[in-house]
PDB file of C-alpha atoms in Angstrom:
ATOM      1  CA  MET A  22     132.959  34.961  89.888  1.00  0.00           C
ATOM      2  CA  ASP A  23     136.589  33.952  89.662  1.00  0.00           C
ATOM      3  CA  ALA A  24     136.107  30.371  88.476  1.00  0.00           C
ATOM      4  CA  THR A  25     139.845  30.082  87.940  1.00  0.00           C
ATOM      5  CA  ARG A  26     140.371  29.775  91.704  1.00  0.00           C
ATOM      6  CA  ILE A  27     137.831  26.950  91.966  1.00  0.00           C
ATOM      7  CA  GLN A  28     139.510  25.178  89.045  1.00  0.00           C
ATOM      8  CA  ILE A  29     142.962  25.560  90.605  1.00  0.00           C
ATOM      9  CA  ILE A  30     141.816  24.061  93.910  1.00  0.00           C
ATOM     10  CA  ALA A  31     139.961  21.209  92.169  1.00  0.00           C
ATOM     11  CA  ARG A  32     142.970  20.431  89.955  1.00  0.00           C
ATOM     12  CA  ILE A  33     145.353  20.366  92.932  1.00  0.00           C
ATOM     13  CA  ALA A  34     142.930  18.176  94.908  1.00  0.00           C
ATOM     14  CA  ARG A  35     142.719  15.742  91.961  1.00  0.00           C
ATOM     15  CA  ARG A  36     146.518  15.574  91.781  1.00  0.00           C
ATOM     16  CA  TYR A  37     146.737  14.829  95.489  1.00  0.00           C
ATOM     17  CA  VAL A  38     144.061  12.122  95.298  1.00  0.00           C
ATOM     18  CA  SER A  39     145.633  10.739  92.128  1.00  0.00           C
ATOM     19  CA  GLY A  40     148.937  10.349  93.948  1.00  0.00           C
ATOM     20  CA  ALA A  41     147.155   8.517  96.741  1.00  0.00           C
ATOM     21  CA  SER A  42     145.404   6.167  94.281  1.00  0.00           C
ATOM     22  CA  LYS A  43     148.684   5.427  92.468  1.00  0.00           C
ATOM     23  CA  ARG A  44     149.976   3.904  95.694  1.00  0.00           C
ATOM     24  CA  SER A  45     147.207   1.334  95.173  1.00  0.00           C
ATOM     25  CA  GLY A  46     148.564   0.624  91.680  1.00  0.00           C
ATOM     26  CA  VAL A  47     145.544   2.137  89.919  1.00  0.00           C
ATOM     27  CA  SER A  48     145.826   4.903  87.324  1.00  0.00           C
ATOM     28  CA  THR A  49     143.450   7.856  87.240  1.00  0.00           C
ATOM     29  CA  ALA A  50     141.691   6.438  84.159  1.00  0.00           C
ATOM     30  CA  GLU A  51     141.324   3.064  85.871  1.00  0.00           C
ATOM     31  CA  TYR A  52     139.930   4.753  88.951  1.00  0.00           C
ATOM     32  CA  ASP A  53     137.376   6.617  86.809  1.00  0.00           C
ATOM     33  CA  SER A  54     136.261   3.337  85.243  1.00  0.00           C
ATOM     34  CA  LEU A  55     136.011   1.695  88.682  1.00  0.00           C
ATOM     35  CA  HIS A  56     133.761   4.531  89.805  1.00  0.00           C
ATOM     36  CA  ILE A  57     131.417   3.863  86.885  1.00  0.00           C
ATOM     37  CA  ILE A  58     131.520   0.090  87.430  1.00  0.00           C
ATOM     38  CA  ARG A  59     130.731   0.433  91.141  1.00  0.00           C
ATOM     39  CA  LYS A  60     127.874   2.784  90.354  1.00  0.00           C
ATOM     40  CA  HIS A  61     126.479   0.557  87.556  1.00  0.00           C
ATOM     41  CA  GLU A  62     127.225  -3.045  88.537  1.00  0.00           C
ATOM     42  CA  GLY A  63     126.990  -5.332  85.517  1.00  0.00           C
ATOM     43  CA  ILE A  64     127.731  -2.588  83.008  1.00  0.00           C
ATOM     44  CA  ASN A  65     129.287  -3.742  79.740  1.00  0.00           C
ATOM     45  CA  GLN A  66     132.549  -2.503  78.251  1.00  0.00           C
ATOM     46  CA  GLU A  67     130.834  -0.571  75.475  1.00  0.00           C
ATOM     47  CA  GLN A  68     128.840   1.392  78.057  1.00  0.00           C
ATOM     48  CA  ILE A  69     132.025   2.133  80.004  1.00  0.00           C
ATOM     49  CA  ALA A  70     133.694   3.426  76.824  1.00  0.00           C
ATOM     50  CA  GLU A  71     130.702   5.655  76.154  1.00  0.00           C
ATOM     51  CA  ALA A  72     130.579   6.972  79.730  1.00  0.00           C
ATOM     52  CA  LEU A  73     134.293   7.798  79.745  1.00  0.00           C
ATOM     53  CA  ASN A  74     134.315   8.934  76.118  1.00  0.00           C
ATOM     54  CA  ILE A  75     137.256   6.677  75.280  1.00  0.00           C
ATOM     55  CA  ASP A  76     138.005   3.996  72.701  1.00  0.00           C
ATOM     56  CA  LYS A  77     136.522   0.519  73.275  1.00  0.00           C
ATOM     57  CA  SER A  78     139.920  -1.135  72.839  1.00  0.00           C
ATOM     58  CA  ALA A  79     141.342   1.109  75.596  1.00  0.00           C
ATOM     59  CA  VAL A  80     138.503  -0.004  77.870  1.00  0.00           C
ATOM     60  CA  THR A  81     139.231  -3.658  77.060  1.00  0.00           C
ATOM     61  CA  ARG A  82     142.887  -3.239  78.078  1.00  0.00           C
ATOM     62  CA  MET A  83     141.894  -1.309  81.185  1.00  0.00           C
ATOM     63  CA  ILE A  84     139.377  -3.965  82.274  1.00  0.00           C
ATOM     64  CA  GLN A  85     141.966  -6.693  81.685  1.00  0.00           C
ATOM     65  CA  ASN A  86     144.430  -4.796  83.901  1.00  0.00           C
ATOM     66  CA  LEU A  87     141.832  -4.205  86.595  1.00  0.00           C
ATOM     67  CA  GLU A  88     140.840  -7.864  86.511  1.00  0.00           C
ATOM     68  CA  ARG A  89     144.491  -8.913  86.828  1.00  0.00           C
ATOM     69  CA  LYS A  90     144.873  -6.563  89.822  1.00  0.00           C
ATOM     70  CA  GLY A  91     141.762  -8.026  91.446  1.00  0.00           C
ATOM     71  CA  TYR A  92     139.464  -4.987  91.162  1.00  0.00           C
ATOM     72  CA  VAL A  93     136.848  -6.346  88.734  1.00  0.00           C
ATOM     73  CA  ILE A  94     135.289  -9.586  87.576  1.00  0.00           C
ATOM     74  CA  ARG A  95     134.118 -10.151  83.998  1.00  0.00           C
ATOM     75  CA  GLN A  96     131.188 -12.456  83.323  1.00  0.00           C
ATOM     76  CA  LYS A  97     129.607 -13.361  79.996  1.00  0.00           C
ATOM     77  CA  ASP A  98     126.280 -11.666  79.390  1.00  0.00           C
ATOM     78  CA  LYS A  99     123.549 -14.313  79.648  1.00  0.00           C
ATOM     79  CA  ARG A 100     121.586 -12.826  76.732  1.00  0.00           C
ATOM     80  CA  ASP A 101     124.495 -11.865  74.474  1.00  0.00           C
ATOM     81  CA  LYS A 102     127.519 -14.145  74.824  1.00  0.00           C
ATOM     82  CA  ARG A 103     129.656 -11.697  72.810  1.00  0.00           C
ATOM     83  CA  ARG A 104     129.548  -9.189  75.667  1.00  0.00           C
ATOM     84  CA  ASN A 105     130.997  -9.206  79.131  1.00  0.00           C
ATOM     85  CA  ARG A 106     129.319  -7.742  82.183  1.00  0.00           C
ATOM     86  CA  ILE A 107     131.718  -6.070  84.594  1.00  0.00           C
ATOM     87  CA  TYR A 108     131.392  -6.232  88.383  1.00  0.00           C
ATOM     88  CA  ALA A 109     133.449  -4.563  91.103  1.00  0.00           C
ATOM     89  CA  THR A 110     135.148  -6.705  93.724  1.00  0.00           C
ATOM     90  CA  GLU A 111     135.333  -5.901  97.432  1.00  0.00           C
ATOM     91  CA  LYS A 112     138.849  -4.613  96.785  1.00  0.00           C
ATOM     92  CA  ALA A 113     137.394  -2.057  94.345  1.00  0.00           C
ATOM     93  CA  ARG A 114     134.683  -1.038  96.789  1.00  0.00           C
ATOM     94  CA  GLY A 115     137.349  -0.393  99.408  1.00  0.00           C
ATOM     95  CA  MET A 116     139.123   2.028  97.069  1.00  0.00           C
ATOM     96  CA  ARG A 117     136.108   4.325  97.109  1.00  0.00           C
ATOM     97  CA  LEU A 118     136.651   4.823 100.813  1.00  0.00           C
ATOM     98  CA  GLU A 119     140.358   5.504 100.249  1.00  0.00           C
ATOM     99  CA  LYS A 120     139.578   8.221  97.701  1.00  0.00           C
ATOM    100  CA  ALA A 121     136.937   9.811  99.907  1.00  0.00           C
ATOM    101  CA  SER A 122     139.384   9.749 102.800  1.00  0.00           C
ATOM    102  CA  SER A 123     142.134  11.377 100.691  1.00  0.00           C
ATOM    103  CA  GLU A 124     139.745  14.075  99.480  1.00  0.00           C
ATOM    104  CA  SER A 125     138.526  14.757 103.013  1.00  0.00           C
ATOM    105  CA  LEU A 126     142.086  14.999 104.280  1.00  0.00           C
ATOM    106  CA  PHE A 127     143.025  17.470 101.543  1.00  0.00           C
ATOM    107  CA  TYR A 128     140.014  19.743 102.096  1.00  0.00           C
ATOM    108  CA  GLU A 129     140.348  19.546 105.874  1.00  0.00           C
ATOM    109  CA  TRP A 130     143.975  20.613 105.545  1.00  0.00           C
ATOM    110  CA  LEU A 131     143.028  23.367 103.081  1.00  0.00           C
ATOM    111  CA  THR A 132     140.383  24.937 105.310  1.00  0.00           C
ATOM    112  CA  GLU A 133     142.145  24.564 108.683  1.00  0.00           C
ATOM    113  CA  SER A 134     143.388  28.177 108.607  1.00  0.00           C
ATOM    114  CA  ILE A 135     139.885  29.596 108.085  1.00  0.00           C
ATOM    115  CA  GLU A 136     138.048  30.735 111.226  1.00  0.00           C
ATOM    116  CA  PRO A 137     135.066  28.532 112.186  1.00  0.00           C
ATOM    117  CA  GLU A 138     132.555  31.357 111.527  1.00  0.00           C
ATOM    118  CA  GLU A 139     134.035  31.943 108.060  1.00  0.00           C
ATOM    119  CA  GLN A 140     133.999  28.197 107.356  1.00  0.00           C
ATOM    120  CA  GLU A 141     130.311  28.027 108.230  1.00  0.00           C
ATOM    121  CA  ILE A 142     129.457  30.824 105.790  1.00  0.00           C
ATOM    122  CA  PHE A 143     131.786  29.427 103.126  1.00  0.00           C
ATOM    123  CA  PHE A 144     130.314  25.910 103.340  1.00  0.00           C
ATOM    124  CA  ARG A 145     126.761  27.246 103.309  1.00  0.00           C
ATOM    125  CA  VAL A 146     127.488  29.206 100.118  1.00  0.00           C
ATOM    126  CA  LEU A 147     129.262  26.196  98.565  1.00  0.00           C
ATOM    127  CA  GLU A 148     126.244  24.015  99.356  1.00  0.00           C
ATOM    128  CA  ARG A 149     123.909  26.480  97.616  1.00  0.00           C
ATOM    129  CA  LEU A 150     126.175  26.562  94.562  1.00  0.00           C
ATOM    130  CA  ALA A 151     126.441  22.760  94.484  1.00  0.00           C
ATOM    131  CA  GLN A 152     122.662  22.357  94.710  1.00  0.00           C
ATOM    132  CA  LYS A 153     122.127  24.879  91.912  1.00  0.00           C
ATOM    133  CA  ALA A 154     124.710  23.121  89.700  1.00  0.00           C
ATOM    134  CA  LEU A 155     123.225  19.672  90.409  1.00  0.00           C
ATOM    135  CA  GLY A 156     119.722  20.926  89.676  1.00  0.00           C
ATOM    136  CA  GLU A 157     120.855  22.379  86.381  1.00  0.00           C
ATOM    137  CA  LEU A 158     122.644  19.143  85.465  1.00  0.00           C
ATOM    138  CA  ASP A 159     119.474  17.166  86.221  1.00  0.00           C
ATOM    139  CA  GLN A 160     117.499  19.474  83.921  1.00  0.00           C
ATOM    140  CA  GLY A 161     119.968  19.122  81.056  1.00  0.00           C
ATOM    141  CA  PHE A 162     121.329  22.690  81.383  1.00  0.00           C
ATOM    142  CA  VAL A 163     118.086  24.232  80.088  1.00  0.00           C
ATOM    143  CA  ASN A 164     118.256  27.273  82.370  1.00  0.00           C
ATOM    144  CA  LEU A 165     121.916  27.874  81.599  1.00  0.00           C
ATOM    145  CA  SER A 166     121.268  27.598  77.847  1.00  0.00           C
ATOM    146  CA  SER A 167     118.461  30.157  77.978  1.00  0.00           C
ATOM    147  CA  TRP A 168     120.508  32.415  80.290  1.00  0.00           C
ATOM    148  CA  GLU A 169     123.475  32.233  77.897  1.00  0.00           C
ATOM    149  CA  SER A 170     121.349  33.099  74.847  1.00  0.00           C
ATOM    150  CA  GLY A 171     119.914  36.103  76.708  1.00  0.00           C
ATOM    151  CA  LYS A 172     123.342  37.635  77.308  1.00  0.00           C
TER     152      LYS A 172
END
């Protein structure tokens, strides 16, 4: 399988979506943190740093910027006053739709020159690959690890 082609398309799609999100005044890193915050309302900054694999001080600056821009709200943790819980605002929730719309537009544009019959086959195969990848992720890559060691 020529994974390079998949990576090229994914990288170009990310650049297109990134350009669209920059018009909202949000960097790619900030958008990634908003995704995590929306998915895990009330998450603390340490958990965000761990999820993004970045320094806690970078997360603090990022959350301050996002709060200033109106995308998040910080509230003191009721059990541990040293920590803040982070919540997405409606403005942040609206960005998710913008990103999805930008991605859809890009992939719609990309596939417009493919015949409908070819698209149907292509999307069916992509769905099978996505389901296999998601299943493996859910299982902690156990099948891939054993497959790799058998090669």
